[in-house]
Short mmCIF file of C-alpha atoms in Angstrom, two decimals:
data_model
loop_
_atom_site.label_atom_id
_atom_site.label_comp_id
_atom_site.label_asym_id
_atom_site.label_seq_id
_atom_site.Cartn_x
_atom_site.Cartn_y
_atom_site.Cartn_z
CA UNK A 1 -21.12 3.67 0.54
CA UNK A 2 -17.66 3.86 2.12
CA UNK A 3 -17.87 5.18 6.33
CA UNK A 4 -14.69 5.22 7.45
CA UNK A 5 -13.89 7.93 5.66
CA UNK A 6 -14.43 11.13 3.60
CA UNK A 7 -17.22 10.58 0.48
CA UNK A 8 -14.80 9.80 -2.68
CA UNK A 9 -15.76 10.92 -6.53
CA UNK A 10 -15.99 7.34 -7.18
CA UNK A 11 -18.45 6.89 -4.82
CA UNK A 12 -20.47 9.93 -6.70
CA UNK A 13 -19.96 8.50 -9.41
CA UNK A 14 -21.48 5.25 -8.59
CA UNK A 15 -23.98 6.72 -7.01
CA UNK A 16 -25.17 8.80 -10.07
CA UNK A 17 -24.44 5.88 -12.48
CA UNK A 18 -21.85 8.09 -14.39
CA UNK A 19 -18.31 7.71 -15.01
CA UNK A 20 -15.49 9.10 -12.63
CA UNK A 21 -14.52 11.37 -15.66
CA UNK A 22 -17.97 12.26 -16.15
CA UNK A 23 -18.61 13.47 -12.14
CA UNK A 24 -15.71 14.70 -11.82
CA UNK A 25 -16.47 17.08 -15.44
CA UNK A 26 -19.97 17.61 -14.02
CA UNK A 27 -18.83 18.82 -10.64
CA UNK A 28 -16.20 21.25 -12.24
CA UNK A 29 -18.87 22.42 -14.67
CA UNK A 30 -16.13 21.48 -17.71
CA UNK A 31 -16.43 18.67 -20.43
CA UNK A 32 -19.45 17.74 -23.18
CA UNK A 33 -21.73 17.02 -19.66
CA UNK A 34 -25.44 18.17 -20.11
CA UNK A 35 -27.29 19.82 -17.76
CA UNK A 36 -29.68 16.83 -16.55
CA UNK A 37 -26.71 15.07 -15.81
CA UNK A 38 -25.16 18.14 -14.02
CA UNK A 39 -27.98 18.53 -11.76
CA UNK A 40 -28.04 14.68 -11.00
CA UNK A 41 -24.22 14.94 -10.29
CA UNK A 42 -24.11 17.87 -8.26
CA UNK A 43 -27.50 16.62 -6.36
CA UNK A 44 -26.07 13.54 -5.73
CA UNK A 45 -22.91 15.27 -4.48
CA UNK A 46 -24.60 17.17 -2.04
CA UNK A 47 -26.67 14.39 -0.63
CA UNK A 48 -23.49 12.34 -0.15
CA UNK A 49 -21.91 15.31 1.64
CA UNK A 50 -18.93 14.96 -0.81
CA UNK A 51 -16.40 17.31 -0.82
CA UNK A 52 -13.64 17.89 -3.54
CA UNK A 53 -10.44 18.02 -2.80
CA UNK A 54 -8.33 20.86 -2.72
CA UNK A 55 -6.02 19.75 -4.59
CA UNK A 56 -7.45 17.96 -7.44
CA UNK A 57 -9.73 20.78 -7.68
CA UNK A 58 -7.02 23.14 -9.19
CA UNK A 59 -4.46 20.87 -11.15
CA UNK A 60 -4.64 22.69 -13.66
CA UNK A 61 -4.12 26.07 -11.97
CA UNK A 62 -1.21 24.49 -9.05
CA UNK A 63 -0.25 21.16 -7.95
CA UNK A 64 1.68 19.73 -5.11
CA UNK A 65 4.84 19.30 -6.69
CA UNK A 66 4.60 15.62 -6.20
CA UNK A 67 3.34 12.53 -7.85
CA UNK A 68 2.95 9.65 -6.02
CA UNK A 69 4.69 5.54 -7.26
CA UNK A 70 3.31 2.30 -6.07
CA UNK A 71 4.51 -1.15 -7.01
CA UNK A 72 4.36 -4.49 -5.85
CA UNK A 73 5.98 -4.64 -2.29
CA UNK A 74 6.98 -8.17 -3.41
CA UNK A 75 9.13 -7.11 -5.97
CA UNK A 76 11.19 -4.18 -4.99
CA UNK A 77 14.27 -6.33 -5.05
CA UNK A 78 13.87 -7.11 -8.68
CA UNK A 79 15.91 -5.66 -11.57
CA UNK A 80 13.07 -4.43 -13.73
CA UNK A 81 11.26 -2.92 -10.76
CA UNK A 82 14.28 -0.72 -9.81
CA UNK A 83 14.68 0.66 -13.26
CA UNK A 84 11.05 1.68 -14.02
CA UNK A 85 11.29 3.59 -10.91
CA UNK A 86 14.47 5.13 -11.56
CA UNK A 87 12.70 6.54 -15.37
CA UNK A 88 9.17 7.68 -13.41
CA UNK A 89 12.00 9.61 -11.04
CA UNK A 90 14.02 11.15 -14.26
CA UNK A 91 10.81 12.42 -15.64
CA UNK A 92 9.45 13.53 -12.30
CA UNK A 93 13.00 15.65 -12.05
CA UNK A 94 12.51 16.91 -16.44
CA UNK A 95 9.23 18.21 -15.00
CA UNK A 96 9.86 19.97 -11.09
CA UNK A 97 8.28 16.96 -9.30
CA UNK A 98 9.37 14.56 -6.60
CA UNK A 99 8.20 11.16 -6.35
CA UNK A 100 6.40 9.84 -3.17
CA UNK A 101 6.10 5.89 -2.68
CA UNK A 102 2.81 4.92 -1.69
CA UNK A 103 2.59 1.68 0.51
CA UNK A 104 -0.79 0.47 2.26
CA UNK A 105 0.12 2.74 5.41
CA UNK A 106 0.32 5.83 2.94
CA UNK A 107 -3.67 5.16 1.83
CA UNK A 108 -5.62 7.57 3.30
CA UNK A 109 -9.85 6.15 4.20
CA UNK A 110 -11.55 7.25 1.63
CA UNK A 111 -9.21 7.87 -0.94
CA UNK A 112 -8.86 11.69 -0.06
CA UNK A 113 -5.53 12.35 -1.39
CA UNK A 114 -3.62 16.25 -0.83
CA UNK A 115 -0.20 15.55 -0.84
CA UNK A 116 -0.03 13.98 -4.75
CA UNK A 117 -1.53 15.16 -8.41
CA UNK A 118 -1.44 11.73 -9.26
CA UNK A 119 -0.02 8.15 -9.32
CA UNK A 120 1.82 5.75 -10.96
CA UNK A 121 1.46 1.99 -10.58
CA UNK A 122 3.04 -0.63 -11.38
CA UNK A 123 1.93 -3.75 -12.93
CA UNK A 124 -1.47 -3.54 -10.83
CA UNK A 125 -1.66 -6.75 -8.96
CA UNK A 126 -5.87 -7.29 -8.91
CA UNK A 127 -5.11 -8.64 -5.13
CA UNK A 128 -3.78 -5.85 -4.00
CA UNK A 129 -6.02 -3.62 -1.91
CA UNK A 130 -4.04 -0.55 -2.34
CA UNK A 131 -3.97 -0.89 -6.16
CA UNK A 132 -7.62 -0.72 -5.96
CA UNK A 133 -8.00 1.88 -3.58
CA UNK A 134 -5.78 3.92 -5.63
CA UNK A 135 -7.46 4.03 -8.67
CA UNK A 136 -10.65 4.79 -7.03
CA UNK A 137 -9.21 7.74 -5.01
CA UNK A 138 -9.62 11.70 -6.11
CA UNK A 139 -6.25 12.23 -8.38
CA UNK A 140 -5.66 10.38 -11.82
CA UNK A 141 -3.63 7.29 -12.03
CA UNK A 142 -1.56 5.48 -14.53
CA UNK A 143 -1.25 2.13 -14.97
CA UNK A 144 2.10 0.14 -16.73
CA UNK A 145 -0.61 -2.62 -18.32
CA UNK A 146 -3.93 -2.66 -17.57
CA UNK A 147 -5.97 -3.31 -14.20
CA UNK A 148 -7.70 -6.99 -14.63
CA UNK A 149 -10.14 -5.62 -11.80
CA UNK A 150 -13.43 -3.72 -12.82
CA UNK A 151 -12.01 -0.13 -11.97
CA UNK A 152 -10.11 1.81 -14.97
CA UNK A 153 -7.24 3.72 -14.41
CA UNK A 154 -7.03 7.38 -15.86
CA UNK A 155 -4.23 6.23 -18.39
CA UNK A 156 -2.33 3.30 -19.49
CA UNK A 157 0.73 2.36 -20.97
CA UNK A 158 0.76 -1.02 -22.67
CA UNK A 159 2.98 -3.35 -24.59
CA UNK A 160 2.33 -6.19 -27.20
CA UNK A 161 3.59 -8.95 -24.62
CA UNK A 162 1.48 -11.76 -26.42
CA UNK A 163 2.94 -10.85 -29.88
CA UNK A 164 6.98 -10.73 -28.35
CA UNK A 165 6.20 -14.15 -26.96
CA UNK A 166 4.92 -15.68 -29.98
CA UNK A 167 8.04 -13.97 -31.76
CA UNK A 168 10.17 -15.69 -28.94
CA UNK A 169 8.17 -19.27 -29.23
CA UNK A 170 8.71 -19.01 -33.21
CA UNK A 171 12.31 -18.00 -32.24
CA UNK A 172 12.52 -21.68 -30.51
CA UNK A 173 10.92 -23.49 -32.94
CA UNK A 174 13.01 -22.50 -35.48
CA UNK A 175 16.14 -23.93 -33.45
CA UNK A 176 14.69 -27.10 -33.34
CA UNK A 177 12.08 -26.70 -30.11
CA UNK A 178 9.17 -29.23 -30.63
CA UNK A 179 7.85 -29.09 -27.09
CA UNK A 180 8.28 -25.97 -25.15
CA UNK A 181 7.10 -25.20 -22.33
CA UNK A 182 5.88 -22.16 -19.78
CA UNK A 183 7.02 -21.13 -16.69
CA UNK A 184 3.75 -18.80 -16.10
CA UNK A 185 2.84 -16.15 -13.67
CA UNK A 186 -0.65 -16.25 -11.88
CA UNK A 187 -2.79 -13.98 -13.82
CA UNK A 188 -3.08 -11.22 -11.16
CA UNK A 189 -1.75 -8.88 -13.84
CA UNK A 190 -2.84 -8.26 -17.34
CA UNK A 191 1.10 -9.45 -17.64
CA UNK A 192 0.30 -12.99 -16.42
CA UNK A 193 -3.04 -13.13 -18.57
CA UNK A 194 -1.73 -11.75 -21.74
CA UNK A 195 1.81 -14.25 -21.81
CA UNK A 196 -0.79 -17.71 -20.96
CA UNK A 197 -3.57 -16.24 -23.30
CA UNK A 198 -0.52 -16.52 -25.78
CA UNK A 199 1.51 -19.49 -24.88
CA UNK A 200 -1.96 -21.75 -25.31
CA UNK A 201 -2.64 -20.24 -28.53
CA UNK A 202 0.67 -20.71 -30.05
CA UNK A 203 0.48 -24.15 -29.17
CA UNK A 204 -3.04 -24.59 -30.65
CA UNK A 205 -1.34 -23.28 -33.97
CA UNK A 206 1.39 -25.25 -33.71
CA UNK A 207 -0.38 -28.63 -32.78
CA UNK A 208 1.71 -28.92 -29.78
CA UNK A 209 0.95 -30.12 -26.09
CA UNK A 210 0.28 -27.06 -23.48
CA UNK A 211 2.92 -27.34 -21.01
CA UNK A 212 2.74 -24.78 -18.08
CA UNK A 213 3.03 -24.34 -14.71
CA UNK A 214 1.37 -21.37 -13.25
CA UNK A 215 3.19 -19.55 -9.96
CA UNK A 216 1.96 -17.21 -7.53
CA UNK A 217 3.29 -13.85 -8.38
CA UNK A 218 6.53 -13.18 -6.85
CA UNK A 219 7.49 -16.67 -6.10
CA UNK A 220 10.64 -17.87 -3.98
CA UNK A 221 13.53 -19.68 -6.37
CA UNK A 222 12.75 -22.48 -4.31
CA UNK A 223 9.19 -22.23 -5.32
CA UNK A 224 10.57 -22.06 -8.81
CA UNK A 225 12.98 -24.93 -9.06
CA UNK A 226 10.17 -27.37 -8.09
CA UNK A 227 8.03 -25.90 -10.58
CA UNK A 228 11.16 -26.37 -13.22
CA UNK A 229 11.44 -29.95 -11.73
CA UNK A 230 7.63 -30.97 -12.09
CA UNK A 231 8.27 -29.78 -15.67
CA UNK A 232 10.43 -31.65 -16.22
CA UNK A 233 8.74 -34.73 -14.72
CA UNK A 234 5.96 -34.15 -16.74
CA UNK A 235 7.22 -34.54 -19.97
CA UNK A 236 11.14 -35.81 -19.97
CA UNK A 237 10.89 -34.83 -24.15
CA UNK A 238 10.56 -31.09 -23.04
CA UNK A 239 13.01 -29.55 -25.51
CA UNK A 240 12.68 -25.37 -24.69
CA UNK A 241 11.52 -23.32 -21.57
CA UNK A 242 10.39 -20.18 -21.10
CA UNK A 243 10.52 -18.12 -17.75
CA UNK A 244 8.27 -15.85 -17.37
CA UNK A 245 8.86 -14.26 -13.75
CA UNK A 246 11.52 -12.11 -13.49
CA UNK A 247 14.90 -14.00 -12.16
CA UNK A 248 12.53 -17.02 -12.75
CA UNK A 249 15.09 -18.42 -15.25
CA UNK A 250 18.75 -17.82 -13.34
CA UNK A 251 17.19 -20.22 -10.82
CA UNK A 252 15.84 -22.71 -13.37
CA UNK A 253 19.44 -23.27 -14.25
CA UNK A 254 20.71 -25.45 -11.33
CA UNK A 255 17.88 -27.79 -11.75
CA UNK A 256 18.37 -28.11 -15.61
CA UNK A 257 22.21 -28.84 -14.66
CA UNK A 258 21.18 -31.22 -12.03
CA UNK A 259 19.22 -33.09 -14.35
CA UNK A 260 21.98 -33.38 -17.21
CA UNK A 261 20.14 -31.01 -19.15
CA UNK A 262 22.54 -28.62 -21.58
CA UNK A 263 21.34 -25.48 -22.02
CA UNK A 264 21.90 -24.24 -25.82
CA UNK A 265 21.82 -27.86 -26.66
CA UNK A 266 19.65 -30.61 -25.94
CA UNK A 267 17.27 -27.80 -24.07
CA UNK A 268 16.51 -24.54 -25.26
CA UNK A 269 15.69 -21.67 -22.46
CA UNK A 270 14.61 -18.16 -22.34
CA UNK A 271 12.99 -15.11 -19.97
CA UNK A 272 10.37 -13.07 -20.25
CA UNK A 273 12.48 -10.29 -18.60
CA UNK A 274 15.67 -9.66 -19.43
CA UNK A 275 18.07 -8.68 -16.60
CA UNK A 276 22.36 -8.42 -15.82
CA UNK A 277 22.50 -11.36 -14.47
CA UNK A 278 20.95 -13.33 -18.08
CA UNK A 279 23.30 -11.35 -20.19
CA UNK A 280 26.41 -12.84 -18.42
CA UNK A 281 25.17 -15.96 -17.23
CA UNK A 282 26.93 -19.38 -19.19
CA UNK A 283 25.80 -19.43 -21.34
CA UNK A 284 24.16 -16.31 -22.07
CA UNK A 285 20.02 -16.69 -21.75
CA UNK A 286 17.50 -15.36 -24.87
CA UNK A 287 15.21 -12.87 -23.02
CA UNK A 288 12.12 -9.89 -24.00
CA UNK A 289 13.71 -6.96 -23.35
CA UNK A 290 10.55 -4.99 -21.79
CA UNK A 291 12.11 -1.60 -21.63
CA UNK A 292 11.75 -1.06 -17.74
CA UNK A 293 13.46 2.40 -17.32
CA UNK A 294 11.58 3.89 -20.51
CA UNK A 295 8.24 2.17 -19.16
CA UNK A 296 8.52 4.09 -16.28
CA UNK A 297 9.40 7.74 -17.92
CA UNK A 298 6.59 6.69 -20.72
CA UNK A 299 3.90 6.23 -17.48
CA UNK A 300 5.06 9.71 -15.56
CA UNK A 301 4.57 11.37 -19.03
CA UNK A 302 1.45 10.11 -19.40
CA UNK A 303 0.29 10.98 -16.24
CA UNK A 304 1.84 14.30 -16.64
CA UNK A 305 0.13 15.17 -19.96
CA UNK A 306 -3.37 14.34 -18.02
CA UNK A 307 -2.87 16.18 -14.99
CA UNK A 308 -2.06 19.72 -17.89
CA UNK A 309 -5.14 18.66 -19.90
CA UNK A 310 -2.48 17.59 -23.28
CA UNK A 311 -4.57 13.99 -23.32
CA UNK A 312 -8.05 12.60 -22.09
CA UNK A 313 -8.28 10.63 -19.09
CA UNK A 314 -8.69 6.73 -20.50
CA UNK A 315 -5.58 7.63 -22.48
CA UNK A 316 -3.44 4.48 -23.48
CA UNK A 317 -0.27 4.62 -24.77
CA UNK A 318 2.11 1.66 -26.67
CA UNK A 319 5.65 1.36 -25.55
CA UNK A 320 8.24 -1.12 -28.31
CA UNK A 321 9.67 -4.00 -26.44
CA UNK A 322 12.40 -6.39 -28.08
CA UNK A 323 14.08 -9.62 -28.00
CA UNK A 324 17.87 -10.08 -27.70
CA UNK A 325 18.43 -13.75 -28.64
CA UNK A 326 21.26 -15.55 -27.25
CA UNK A 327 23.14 -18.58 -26.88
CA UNK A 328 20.87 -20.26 -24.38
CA UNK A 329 18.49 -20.74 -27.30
CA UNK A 330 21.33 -22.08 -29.61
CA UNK A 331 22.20 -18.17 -31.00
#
């Protein structure tokens, strides 16, 4: 148990060998919770010298008036990143609420939030402590794709990345793509698992060689153009690539120059992410249009609907994503 700080639910939880949802139901004397596990709950509780907090306590009576966003502090330059957050803020501001970012100096020991009814995270990196230590704390959180660590958020909003990118690899072989290959994020996100999970079975299928390089999540586009140039090295036939990391593929586009490569023509490319800069690029680039803005309003609605008792905690929600094909991938 945790002793740098206040006793958190989870750590009832554990302690009881119940579910967060299932303490925290015991402890407000709500929920299909009998009365053996009640007692053990509440006992359990009491030895632990737990104490709920205030605020969590009476969601559904007040609230704060704030929710709390974290994201990847790698990232906050990116495209996508910026427009989730601007669609959790527009339905923050549809429902009274502001929006508090939560960075690792915001995480109070032990979890014990007061300030927040509950967060929203962002592609939950399962290296990143706070990530963890948010999901674990006293108010619900909401997840944009799953956690790939053991803890479970109170909600989810998912998309069918796998099926998009085997829509975007069959997209490529139909233009003549024989070998393609994968520009791949670390799996640190159900993101990066889901798109390699997928890439490695469509090339099963398709009797084709696995190509891929795997990056560290929020690689440098110097990082990235030796990745694209190992690629390359590996297999001079490679005929299509696909970038998944966001901006991944603007800087993949030098290095295919610099090697004579023609893009639309003799090599086919294409993002994961779609961005400004890949619609006007020359030529335009294919991309997975992943809805950022609507992700982000989709997540705070979620999280919404929990915190007023209109869903179940371990809610998960589906949110369309598309694919605008271009000329990079002779469109």
């Amino acid at each position: 148990m945790s002793t740098d700080g206040p006793v958190t639910l989870v750590e009832v939880a554990r302690a009881a060998g119940v579910s967060k949802t299932t303490a925290s139901d015991a402890l407000r004397n709500s929920g299909r919770v009998s009365e053996r596990t009640k007692e053990l709950v509440t006992t359990t509780a009491a030895r632990l010298g737990y104490s709920p907090n205030p605020s969590a306590r009476s969601l559904r009576r007040a609230n704060t008036g704030a929710i709390g966003l974290h994201l990847p502090e790698i990232l906050t330059r990116s495209e996508y990143y910026m427009s989730f957050v601007f669609g959790v803020v527009e339905r923050a501001a549809d429902m009274n609420y502001d929006v508090t970012l939560i960075t690792s100096r915001h995480v109070p020991a032990g979890g014990a939030f007061h300030r927040v009814d509950g967060v929203v995270l962002g592609d939950p990196l399962e290296t990143d402590p706070v990530v963890r230590s948010l999901l674990e704390s006293s108010v619900p959180a909401v997840t944009c794709e799953r956690f790939t660590g053991d803890t479970a958020a109170a909600g989810v909003v998912l998309s069918e990345h796998g099926t998009m990118l085997e829509q975007l690899l069959d997209h490529l072989r139909a233009a003549g793509a024989r070998r393609p290959a994968l520009l791949a994020s670390s799996p640190t996100t159900d993101w990066g698992t889901t798109l390699q999970q997928a890439f490695r079975a469509w090339c099963r299928r398709n009797g084709v060689p696995v190509l891929l390089r795997e990056m560290a999540f929020g690689a440098p586009p110097d990082v990235v153009q030796d990745n694209v140039r190992a690629l390359l090295d590996t297999d001079p036939r490679l005929d299509a690539l696909v970038c998944a990391p966001d901006g991944s593929a603007m800087a993949a586009l030098p290095v295919l120059r610099e090697a004579s490569r023609e893009v639309g023509g003799d090599l086919l490319l294409a993002a994961c992410v779609d961005s400004t800069p890949l619609r006007h690029s020359d030529p335009p680039i294919t991309a997975i249009d992943l809805h950022p803005r609507a992700a982000g309003a989709a997540c705070a609605q979620l999280l919404f609907d929990i915190l007023a008792g209109n869903a179940p905690e371990g809610s998960v929600r589906t949110l369309e994503i598309g694919l605008n094909e271009r000329a990079s991938t002779g469109t």
